[in-house]
Short mmCIF file of N, CA and C and ligand atoms in Angstrom, two decimals:
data_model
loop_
_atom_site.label_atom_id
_atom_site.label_comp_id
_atom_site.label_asym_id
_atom_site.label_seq_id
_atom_site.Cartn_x
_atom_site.Cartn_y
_atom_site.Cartn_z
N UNK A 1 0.83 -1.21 0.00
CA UNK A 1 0.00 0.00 0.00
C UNK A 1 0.87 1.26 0.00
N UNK A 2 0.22 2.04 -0.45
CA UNK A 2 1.17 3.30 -0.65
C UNK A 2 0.69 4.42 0.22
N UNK A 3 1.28 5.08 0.46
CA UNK A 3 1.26 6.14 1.79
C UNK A 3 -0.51 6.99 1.68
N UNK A 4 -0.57 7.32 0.09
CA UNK A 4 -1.87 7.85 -0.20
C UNK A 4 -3.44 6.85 0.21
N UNK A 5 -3.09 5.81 0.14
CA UNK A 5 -3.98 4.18 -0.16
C UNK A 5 -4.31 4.23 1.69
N UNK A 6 -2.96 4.39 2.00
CA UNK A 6 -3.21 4.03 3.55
C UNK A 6 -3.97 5.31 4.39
N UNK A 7 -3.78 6.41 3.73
CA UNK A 7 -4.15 7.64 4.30
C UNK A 7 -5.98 7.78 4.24
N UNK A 8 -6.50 7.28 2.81
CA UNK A 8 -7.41 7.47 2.53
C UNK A 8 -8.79 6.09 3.17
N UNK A 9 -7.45 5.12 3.16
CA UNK A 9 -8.52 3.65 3.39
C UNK A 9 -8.89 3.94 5.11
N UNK A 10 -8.68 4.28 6.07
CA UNK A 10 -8.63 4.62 7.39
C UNK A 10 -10.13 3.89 7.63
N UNK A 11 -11.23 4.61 6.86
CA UNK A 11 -12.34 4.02 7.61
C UNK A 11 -12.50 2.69 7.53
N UNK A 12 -13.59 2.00 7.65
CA UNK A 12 -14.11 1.00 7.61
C UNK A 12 -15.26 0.45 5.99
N UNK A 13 -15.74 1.25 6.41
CA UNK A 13 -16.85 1.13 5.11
C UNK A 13 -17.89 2.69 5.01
N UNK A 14 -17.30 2.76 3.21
CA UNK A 14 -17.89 4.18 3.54
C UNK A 14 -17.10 4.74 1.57
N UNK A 15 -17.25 5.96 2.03
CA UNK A 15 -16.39 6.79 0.43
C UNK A 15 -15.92 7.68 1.28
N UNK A 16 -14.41 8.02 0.72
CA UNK A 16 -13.46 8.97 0.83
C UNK A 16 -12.94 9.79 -0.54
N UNK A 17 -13.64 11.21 -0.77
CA UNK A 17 -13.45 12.00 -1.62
C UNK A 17 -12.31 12.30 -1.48
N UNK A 18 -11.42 12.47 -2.45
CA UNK A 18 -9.95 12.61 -2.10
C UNK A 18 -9.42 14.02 -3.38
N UNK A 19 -8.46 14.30 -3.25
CA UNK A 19 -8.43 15.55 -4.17
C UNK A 19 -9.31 16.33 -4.64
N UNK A 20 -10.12 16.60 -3.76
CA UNK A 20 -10.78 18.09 -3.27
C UNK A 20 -10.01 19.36 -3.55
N UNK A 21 -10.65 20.05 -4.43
CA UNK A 21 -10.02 21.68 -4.96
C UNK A 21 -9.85 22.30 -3.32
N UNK A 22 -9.25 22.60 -2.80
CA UNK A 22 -8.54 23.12 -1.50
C UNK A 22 -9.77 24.56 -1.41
N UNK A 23 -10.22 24.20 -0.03
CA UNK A 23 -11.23 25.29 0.39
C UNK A 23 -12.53 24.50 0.16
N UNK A 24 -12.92 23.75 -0.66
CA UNK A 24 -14.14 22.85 -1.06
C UNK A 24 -14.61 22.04 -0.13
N UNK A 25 -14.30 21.72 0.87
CA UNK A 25 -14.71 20.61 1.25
C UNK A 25 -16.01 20.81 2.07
N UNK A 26 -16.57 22.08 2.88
CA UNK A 26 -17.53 22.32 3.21
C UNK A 26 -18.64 22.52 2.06
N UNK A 27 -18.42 23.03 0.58
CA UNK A 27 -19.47 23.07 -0.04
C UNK A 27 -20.05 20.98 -0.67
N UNK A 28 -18.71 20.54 -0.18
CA UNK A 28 -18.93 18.81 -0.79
C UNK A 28 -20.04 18.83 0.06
N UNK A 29 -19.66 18.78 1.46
CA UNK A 29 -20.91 17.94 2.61
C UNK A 29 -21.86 18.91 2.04
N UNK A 30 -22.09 20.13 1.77
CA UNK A 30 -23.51 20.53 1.69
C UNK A 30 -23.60 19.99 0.50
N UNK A 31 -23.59 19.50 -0.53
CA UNK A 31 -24.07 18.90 -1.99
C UNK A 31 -24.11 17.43 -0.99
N UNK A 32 -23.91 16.76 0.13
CA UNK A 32 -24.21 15.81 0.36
C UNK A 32 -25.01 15.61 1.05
N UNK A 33 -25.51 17.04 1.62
CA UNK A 33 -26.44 17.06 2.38
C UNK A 33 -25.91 16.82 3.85
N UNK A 34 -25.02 16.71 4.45
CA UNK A 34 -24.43 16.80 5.64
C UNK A 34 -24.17 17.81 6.40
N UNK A 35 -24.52 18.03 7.83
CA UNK A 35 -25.10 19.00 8.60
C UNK A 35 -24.03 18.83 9.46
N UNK A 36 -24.35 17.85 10.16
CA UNK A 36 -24.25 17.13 11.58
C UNK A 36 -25.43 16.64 11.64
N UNK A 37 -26.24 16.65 11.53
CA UNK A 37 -27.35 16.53 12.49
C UNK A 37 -27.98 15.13 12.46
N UNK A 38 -27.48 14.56 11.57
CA UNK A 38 -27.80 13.08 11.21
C UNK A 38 -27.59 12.14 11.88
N UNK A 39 -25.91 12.29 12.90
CA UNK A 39 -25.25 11.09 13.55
C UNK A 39 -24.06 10.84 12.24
N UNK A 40 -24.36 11.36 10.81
CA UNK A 40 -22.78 11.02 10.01
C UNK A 40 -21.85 10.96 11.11
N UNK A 41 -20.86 10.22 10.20
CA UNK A 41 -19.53 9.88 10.69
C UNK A 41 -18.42 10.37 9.84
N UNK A 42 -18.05 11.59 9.66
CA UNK A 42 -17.35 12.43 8.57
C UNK A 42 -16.20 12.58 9.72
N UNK A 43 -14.87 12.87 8.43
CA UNK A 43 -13.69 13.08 9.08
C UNK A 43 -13.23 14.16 7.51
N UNK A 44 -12.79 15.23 8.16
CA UNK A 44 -12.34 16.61 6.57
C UNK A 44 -11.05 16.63 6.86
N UNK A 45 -10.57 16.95 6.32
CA UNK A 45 -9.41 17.25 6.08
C UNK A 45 -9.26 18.56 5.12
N UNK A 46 -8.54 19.59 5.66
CA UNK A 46 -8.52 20.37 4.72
C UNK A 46 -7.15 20.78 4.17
N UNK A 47 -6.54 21.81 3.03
CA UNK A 47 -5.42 21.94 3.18
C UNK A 47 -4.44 20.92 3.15
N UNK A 48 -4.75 19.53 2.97
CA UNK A 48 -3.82 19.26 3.18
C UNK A 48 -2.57 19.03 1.81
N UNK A 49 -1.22 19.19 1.99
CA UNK A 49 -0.70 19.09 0.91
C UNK A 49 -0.36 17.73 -0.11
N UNK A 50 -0.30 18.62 -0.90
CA UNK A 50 -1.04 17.67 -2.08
C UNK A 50 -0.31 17.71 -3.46
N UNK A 51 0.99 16.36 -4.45
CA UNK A 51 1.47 16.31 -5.23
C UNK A 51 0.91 17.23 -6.34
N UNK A 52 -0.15 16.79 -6.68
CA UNK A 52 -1.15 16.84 -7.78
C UNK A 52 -1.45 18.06 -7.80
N UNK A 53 -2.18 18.88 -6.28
CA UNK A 53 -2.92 20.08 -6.59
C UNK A 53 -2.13 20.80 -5.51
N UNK A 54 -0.85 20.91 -4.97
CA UNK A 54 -0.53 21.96 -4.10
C UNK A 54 -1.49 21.86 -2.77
N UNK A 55 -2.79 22.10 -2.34
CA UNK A 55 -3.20 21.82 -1.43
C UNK A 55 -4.52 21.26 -1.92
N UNK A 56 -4.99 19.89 -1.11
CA UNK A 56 -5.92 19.61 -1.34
C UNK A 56 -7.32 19.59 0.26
N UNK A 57 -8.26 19.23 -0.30
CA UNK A 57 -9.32 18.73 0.85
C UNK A 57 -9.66 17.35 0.79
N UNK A 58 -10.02 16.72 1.43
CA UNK A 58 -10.14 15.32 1.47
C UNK A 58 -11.44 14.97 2.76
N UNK A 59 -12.26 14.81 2.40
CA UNK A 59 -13.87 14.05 3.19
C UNK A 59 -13.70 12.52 3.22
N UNK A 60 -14.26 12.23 4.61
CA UNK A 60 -14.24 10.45 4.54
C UNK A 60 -15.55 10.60 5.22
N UNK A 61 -16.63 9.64 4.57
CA UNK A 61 -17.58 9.22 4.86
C UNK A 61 -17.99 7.65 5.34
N UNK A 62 -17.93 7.65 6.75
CA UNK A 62 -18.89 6.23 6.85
C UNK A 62 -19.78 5.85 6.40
N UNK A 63 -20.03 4.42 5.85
CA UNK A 63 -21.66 3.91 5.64
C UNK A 63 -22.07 4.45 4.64
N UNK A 64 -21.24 5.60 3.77
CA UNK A 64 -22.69 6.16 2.65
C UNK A 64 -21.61 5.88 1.28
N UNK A 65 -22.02 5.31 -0.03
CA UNK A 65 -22.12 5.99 -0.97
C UNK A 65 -22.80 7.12 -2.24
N UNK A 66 -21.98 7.24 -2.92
CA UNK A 66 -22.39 8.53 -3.55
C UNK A 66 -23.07 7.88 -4.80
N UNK A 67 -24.58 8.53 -5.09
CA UNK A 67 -25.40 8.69 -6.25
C UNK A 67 -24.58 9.59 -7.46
N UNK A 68 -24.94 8.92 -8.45
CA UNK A 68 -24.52 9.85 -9.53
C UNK A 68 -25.06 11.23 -9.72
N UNK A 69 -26.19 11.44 -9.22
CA UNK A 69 -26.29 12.91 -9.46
C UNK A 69 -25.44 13.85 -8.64
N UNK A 70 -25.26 12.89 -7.26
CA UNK A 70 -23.94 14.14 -6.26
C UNK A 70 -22.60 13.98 -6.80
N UNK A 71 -22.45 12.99 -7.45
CA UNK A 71 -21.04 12.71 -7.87
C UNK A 71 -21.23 14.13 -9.16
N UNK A 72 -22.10 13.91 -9.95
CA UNK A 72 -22.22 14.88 -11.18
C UNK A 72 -21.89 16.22 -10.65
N UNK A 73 -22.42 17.29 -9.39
CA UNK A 73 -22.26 18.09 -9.01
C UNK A 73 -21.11 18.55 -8.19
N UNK A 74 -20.83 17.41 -7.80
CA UNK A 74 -19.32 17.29 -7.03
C UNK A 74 -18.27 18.45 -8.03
N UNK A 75 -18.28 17.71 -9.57
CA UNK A 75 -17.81 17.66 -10.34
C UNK A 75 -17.51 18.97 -10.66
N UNK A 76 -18.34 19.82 -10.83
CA UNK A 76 -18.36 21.32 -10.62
C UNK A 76 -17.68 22.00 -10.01
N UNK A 77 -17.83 22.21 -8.82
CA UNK A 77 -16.63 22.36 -7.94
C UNK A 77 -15.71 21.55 -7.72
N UNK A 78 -15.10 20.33 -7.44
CA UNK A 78 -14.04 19.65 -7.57
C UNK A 78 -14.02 19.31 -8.69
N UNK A 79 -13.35 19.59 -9.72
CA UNK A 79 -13.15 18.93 -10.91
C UNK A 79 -12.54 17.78 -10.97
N UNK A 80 -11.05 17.58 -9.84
CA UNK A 80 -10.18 16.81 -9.84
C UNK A 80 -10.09 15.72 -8.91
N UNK A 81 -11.30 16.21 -8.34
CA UNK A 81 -11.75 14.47 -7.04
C UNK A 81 -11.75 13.15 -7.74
N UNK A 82 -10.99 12.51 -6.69
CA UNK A 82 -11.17 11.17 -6.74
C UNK A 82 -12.13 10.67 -5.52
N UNK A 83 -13.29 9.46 -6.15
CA UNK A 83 -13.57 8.98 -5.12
C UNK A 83 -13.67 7.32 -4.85
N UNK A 84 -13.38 7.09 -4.06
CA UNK A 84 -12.89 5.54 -3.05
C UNK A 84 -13.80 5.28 -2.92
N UNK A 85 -14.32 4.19 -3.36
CA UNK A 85 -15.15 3.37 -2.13
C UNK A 85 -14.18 2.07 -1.12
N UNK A 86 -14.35 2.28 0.14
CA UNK A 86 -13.89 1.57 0.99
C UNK A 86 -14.68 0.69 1.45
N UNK A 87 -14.10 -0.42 1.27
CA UNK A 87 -15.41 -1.85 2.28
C UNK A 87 -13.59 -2.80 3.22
N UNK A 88 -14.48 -2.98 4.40
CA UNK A 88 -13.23 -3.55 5.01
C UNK A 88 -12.12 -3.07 5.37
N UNK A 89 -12.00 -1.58 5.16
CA UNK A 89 -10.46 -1.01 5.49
C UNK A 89 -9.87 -0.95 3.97
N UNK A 90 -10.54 -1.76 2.63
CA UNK A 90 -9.80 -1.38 1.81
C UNK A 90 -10.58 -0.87 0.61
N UNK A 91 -9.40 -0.03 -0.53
CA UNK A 91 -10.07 0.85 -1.28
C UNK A 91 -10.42 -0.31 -2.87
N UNK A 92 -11.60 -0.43 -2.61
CA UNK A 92 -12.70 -1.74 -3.36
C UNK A 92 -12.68 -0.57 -5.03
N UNK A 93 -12.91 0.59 -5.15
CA UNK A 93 -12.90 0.98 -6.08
C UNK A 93 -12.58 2.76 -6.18
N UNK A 94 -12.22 2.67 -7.22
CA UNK A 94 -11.27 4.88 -7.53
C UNK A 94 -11.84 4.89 -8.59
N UNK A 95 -12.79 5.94 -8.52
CA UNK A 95 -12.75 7.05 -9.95
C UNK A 95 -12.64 8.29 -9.95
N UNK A 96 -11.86 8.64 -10.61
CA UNK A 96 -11.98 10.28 -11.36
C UNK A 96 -13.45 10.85 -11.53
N UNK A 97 -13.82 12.17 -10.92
CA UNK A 97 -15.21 12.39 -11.26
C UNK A 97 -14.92 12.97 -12.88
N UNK A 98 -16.37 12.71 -13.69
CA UNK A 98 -15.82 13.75 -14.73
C UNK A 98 -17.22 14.53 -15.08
N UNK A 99 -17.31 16.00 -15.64
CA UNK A 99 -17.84 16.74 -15.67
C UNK A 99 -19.62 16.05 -16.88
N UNK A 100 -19.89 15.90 -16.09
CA UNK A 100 -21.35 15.53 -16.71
C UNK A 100 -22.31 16.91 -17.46
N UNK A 101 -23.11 16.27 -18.90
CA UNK A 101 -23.33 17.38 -19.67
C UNK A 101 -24.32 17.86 -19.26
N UNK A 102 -25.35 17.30 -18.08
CA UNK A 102 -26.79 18.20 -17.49
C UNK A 102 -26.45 17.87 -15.91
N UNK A 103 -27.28 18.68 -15.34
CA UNK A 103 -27.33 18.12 -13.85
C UNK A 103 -28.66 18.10 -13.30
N UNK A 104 -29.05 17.11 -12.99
CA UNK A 104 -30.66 16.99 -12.64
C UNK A 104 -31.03 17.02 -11.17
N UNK A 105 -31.82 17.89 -10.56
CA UNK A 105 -32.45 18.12 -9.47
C UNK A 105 -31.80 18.48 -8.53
N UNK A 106 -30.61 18.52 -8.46
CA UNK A 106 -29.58 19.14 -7.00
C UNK A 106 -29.66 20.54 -6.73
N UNK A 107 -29.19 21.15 -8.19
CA UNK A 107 -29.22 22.53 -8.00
C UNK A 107 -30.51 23.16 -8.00
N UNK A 108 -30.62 24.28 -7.75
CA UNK A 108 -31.75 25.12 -7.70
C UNK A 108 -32.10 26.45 -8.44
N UNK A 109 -32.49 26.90 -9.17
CA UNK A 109 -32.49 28.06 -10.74
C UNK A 109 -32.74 29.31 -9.59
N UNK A 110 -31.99 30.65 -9.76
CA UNK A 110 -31.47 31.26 -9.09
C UNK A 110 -33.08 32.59 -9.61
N UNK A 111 -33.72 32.17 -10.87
CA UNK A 111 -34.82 33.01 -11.43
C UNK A 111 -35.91 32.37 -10.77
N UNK A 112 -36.45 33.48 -9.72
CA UNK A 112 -37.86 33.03 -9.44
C UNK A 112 -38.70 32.90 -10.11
N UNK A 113 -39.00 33.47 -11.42
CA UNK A 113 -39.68 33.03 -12.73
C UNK A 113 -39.46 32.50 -13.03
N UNK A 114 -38.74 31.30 -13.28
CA UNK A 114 -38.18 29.68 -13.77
C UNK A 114 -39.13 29.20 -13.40
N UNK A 115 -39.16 28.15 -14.38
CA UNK A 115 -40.96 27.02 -14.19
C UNK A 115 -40.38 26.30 -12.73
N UNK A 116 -39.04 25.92 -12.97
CA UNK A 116 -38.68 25.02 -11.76
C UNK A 116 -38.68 25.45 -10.56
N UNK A 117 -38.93 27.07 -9.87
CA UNK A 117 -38.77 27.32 -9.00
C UNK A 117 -40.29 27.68 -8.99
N UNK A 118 -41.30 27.21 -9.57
CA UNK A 118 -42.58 28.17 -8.82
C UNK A 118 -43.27 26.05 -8.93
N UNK A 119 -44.03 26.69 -8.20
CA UNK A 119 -45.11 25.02 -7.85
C UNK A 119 -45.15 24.17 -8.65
N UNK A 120 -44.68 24.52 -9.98
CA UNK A 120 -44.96 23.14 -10.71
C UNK A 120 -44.06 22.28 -10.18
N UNK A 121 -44.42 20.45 -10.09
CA UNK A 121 -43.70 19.66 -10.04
C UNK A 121 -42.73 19.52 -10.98
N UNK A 122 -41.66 20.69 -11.64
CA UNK A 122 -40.78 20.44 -12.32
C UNK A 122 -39.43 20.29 -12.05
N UNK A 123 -38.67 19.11 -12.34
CA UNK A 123 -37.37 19.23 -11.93
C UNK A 123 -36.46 19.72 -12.45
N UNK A 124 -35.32 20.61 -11.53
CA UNK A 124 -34.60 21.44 -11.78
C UNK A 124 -33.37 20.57 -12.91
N UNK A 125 -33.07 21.73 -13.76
CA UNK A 125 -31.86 20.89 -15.00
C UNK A 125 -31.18 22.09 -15.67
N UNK A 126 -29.66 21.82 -14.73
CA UNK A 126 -28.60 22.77 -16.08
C UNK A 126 -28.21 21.96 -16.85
N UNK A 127 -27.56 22.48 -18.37
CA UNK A 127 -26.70 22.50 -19.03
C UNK A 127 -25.05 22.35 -18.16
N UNK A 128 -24.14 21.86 -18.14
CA UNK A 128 -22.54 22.14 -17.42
C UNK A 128 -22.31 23.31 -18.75
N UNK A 129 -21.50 24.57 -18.57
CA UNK A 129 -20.73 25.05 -19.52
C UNK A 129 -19.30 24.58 -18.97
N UNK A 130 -18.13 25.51 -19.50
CA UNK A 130 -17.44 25.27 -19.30
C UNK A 130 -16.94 26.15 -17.86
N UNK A 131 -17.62 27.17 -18.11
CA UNK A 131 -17.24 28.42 -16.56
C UNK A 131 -18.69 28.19 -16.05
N UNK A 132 -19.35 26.93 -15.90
CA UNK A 132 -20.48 27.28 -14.93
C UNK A 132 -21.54 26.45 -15.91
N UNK A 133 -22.97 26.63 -15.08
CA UNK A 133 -24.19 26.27 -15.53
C UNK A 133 -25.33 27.43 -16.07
N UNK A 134 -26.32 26.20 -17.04
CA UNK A 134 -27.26 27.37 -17.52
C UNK A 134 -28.38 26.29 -17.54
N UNK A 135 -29.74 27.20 -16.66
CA UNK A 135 -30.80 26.61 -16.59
C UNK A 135 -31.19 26.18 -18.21
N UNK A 136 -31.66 25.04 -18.00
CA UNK A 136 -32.50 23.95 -19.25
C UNK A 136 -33.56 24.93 -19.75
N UNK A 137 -34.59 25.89 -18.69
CA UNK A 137 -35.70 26.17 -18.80
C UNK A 137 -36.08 27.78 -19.33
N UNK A 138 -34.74 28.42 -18.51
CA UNK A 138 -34.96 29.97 -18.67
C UNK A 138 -33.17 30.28 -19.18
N UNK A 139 -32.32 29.42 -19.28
CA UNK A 139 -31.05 30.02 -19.54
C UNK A 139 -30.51 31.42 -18.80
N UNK A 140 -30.75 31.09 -17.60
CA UNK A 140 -29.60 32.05 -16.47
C UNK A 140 -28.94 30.46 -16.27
N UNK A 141 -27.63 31.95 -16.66
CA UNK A 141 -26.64 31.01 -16.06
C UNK A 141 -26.07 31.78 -14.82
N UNK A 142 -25.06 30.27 -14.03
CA UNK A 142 -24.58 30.36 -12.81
C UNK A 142 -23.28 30.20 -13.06
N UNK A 143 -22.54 31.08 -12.58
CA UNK A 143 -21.43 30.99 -12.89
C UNK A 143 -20.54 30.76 -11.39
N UNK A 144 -20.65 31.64 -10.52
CA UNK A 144 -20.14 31.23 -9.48
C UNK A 144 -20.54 30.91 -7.69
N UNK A 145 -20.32 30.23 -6.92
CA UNK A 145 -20.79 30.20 -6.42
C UNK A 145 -22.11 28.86 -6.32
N UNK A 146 -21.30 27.89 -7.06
CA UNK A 146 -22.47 26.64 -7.70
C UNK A 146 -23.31 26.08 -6.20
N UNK A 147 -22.41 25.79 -5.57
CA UNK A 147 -22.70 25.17 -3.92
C UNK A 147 -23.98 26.35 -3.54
N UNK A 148 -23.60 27.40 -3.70
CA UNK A 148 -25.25 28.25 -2.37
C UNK A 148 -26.03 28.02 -3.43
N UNK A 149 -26.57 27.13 -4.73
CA UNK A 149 -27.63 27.04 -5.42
C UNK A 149 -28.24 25.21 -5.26
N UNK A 150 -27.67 24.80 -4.55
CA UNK A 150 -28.15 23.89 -3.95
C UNK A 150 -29.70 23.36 -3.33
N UNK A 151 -30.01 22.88 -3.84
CA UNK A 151 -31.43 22.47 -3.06
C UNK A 151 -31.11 21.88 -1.49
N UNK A 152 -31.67 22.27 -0.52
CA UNK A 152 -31.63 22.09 0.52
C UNK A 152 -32.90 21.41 1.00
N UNK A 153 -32.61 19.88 0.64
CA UNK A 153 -33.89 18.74 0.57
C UNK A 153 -34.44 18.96 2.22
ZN1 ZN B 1 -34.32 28.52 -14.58
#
């Protein structure tokens, strides 16, 4: 095992986001929906240094894996995450996130006139650009700041 393998496998069973854009790691748990308030079992790491990116962030999660739609949004802000799944202390599987071409229902359209933000049962959907997102419905785009557009289930 290699120093990174051993650093990241620590938990038990669970996903460990690993190369986290440095400063990110609080907007990850909110795209994961993590508070505290659940009983999670999260361990952050921030800052820490990092071959690849100079400084990185790094989240370990007990017990949960990640849906493709949080992995999709992850993606946004961490471009360069890797994520682990850990079973047993060891790392069972690594992928590279990669930037997905819509994102369905996470985010939230920043136009209160958007169909998706008034009562209809419609679900929310950007476009990815390359500097950001653009609503499916009304085309505002979001450029920064992707995490405070979050749906807060
Ligand atoms: Zn919209």
């Amino acid at each position: 095992m290699t120093d990174t393998e051993l650093r990241v496998s620590k938990i038990e069973n669970g996903t460990v986001i690993d190369h986290i854009t440095g400063g990110q790691a609080l907007n990850v748990l909110t795209i994961l929906g993590i508070d505290g308030t659940s009983g999670e079992e999260v361990s952050v790491g921030m800052n820490v240094p990092s071959e690849r990116l100079g400084r990185k962030d790094i989240v370990k999660i007990e017990e949960r894996e990640l849906s493709q739609n949080e992995v999709d949004v992850l993606s946004l802000i961490a471009p360069n995450a890797t994520i682990n799944i850990v079973r047993a202390f060891e790392v069972v599987e690594k992928n590279d996130v990669t930037r997905p071409e819509t994102v369905r229902g996470i985010l939230s359209c920043p136009n209160a006139n958007c169909i998706t933000t008034k009562n209809e049962p419609v679900e929310s959907r950007f476009d990815v650009l390359d500097d950001g997102v653009r609503c499916t419905y009304c085309e505002m785009i979001v450029r920064e700041s992707i995490a405070s557009h979050i749906n807060s289930a």
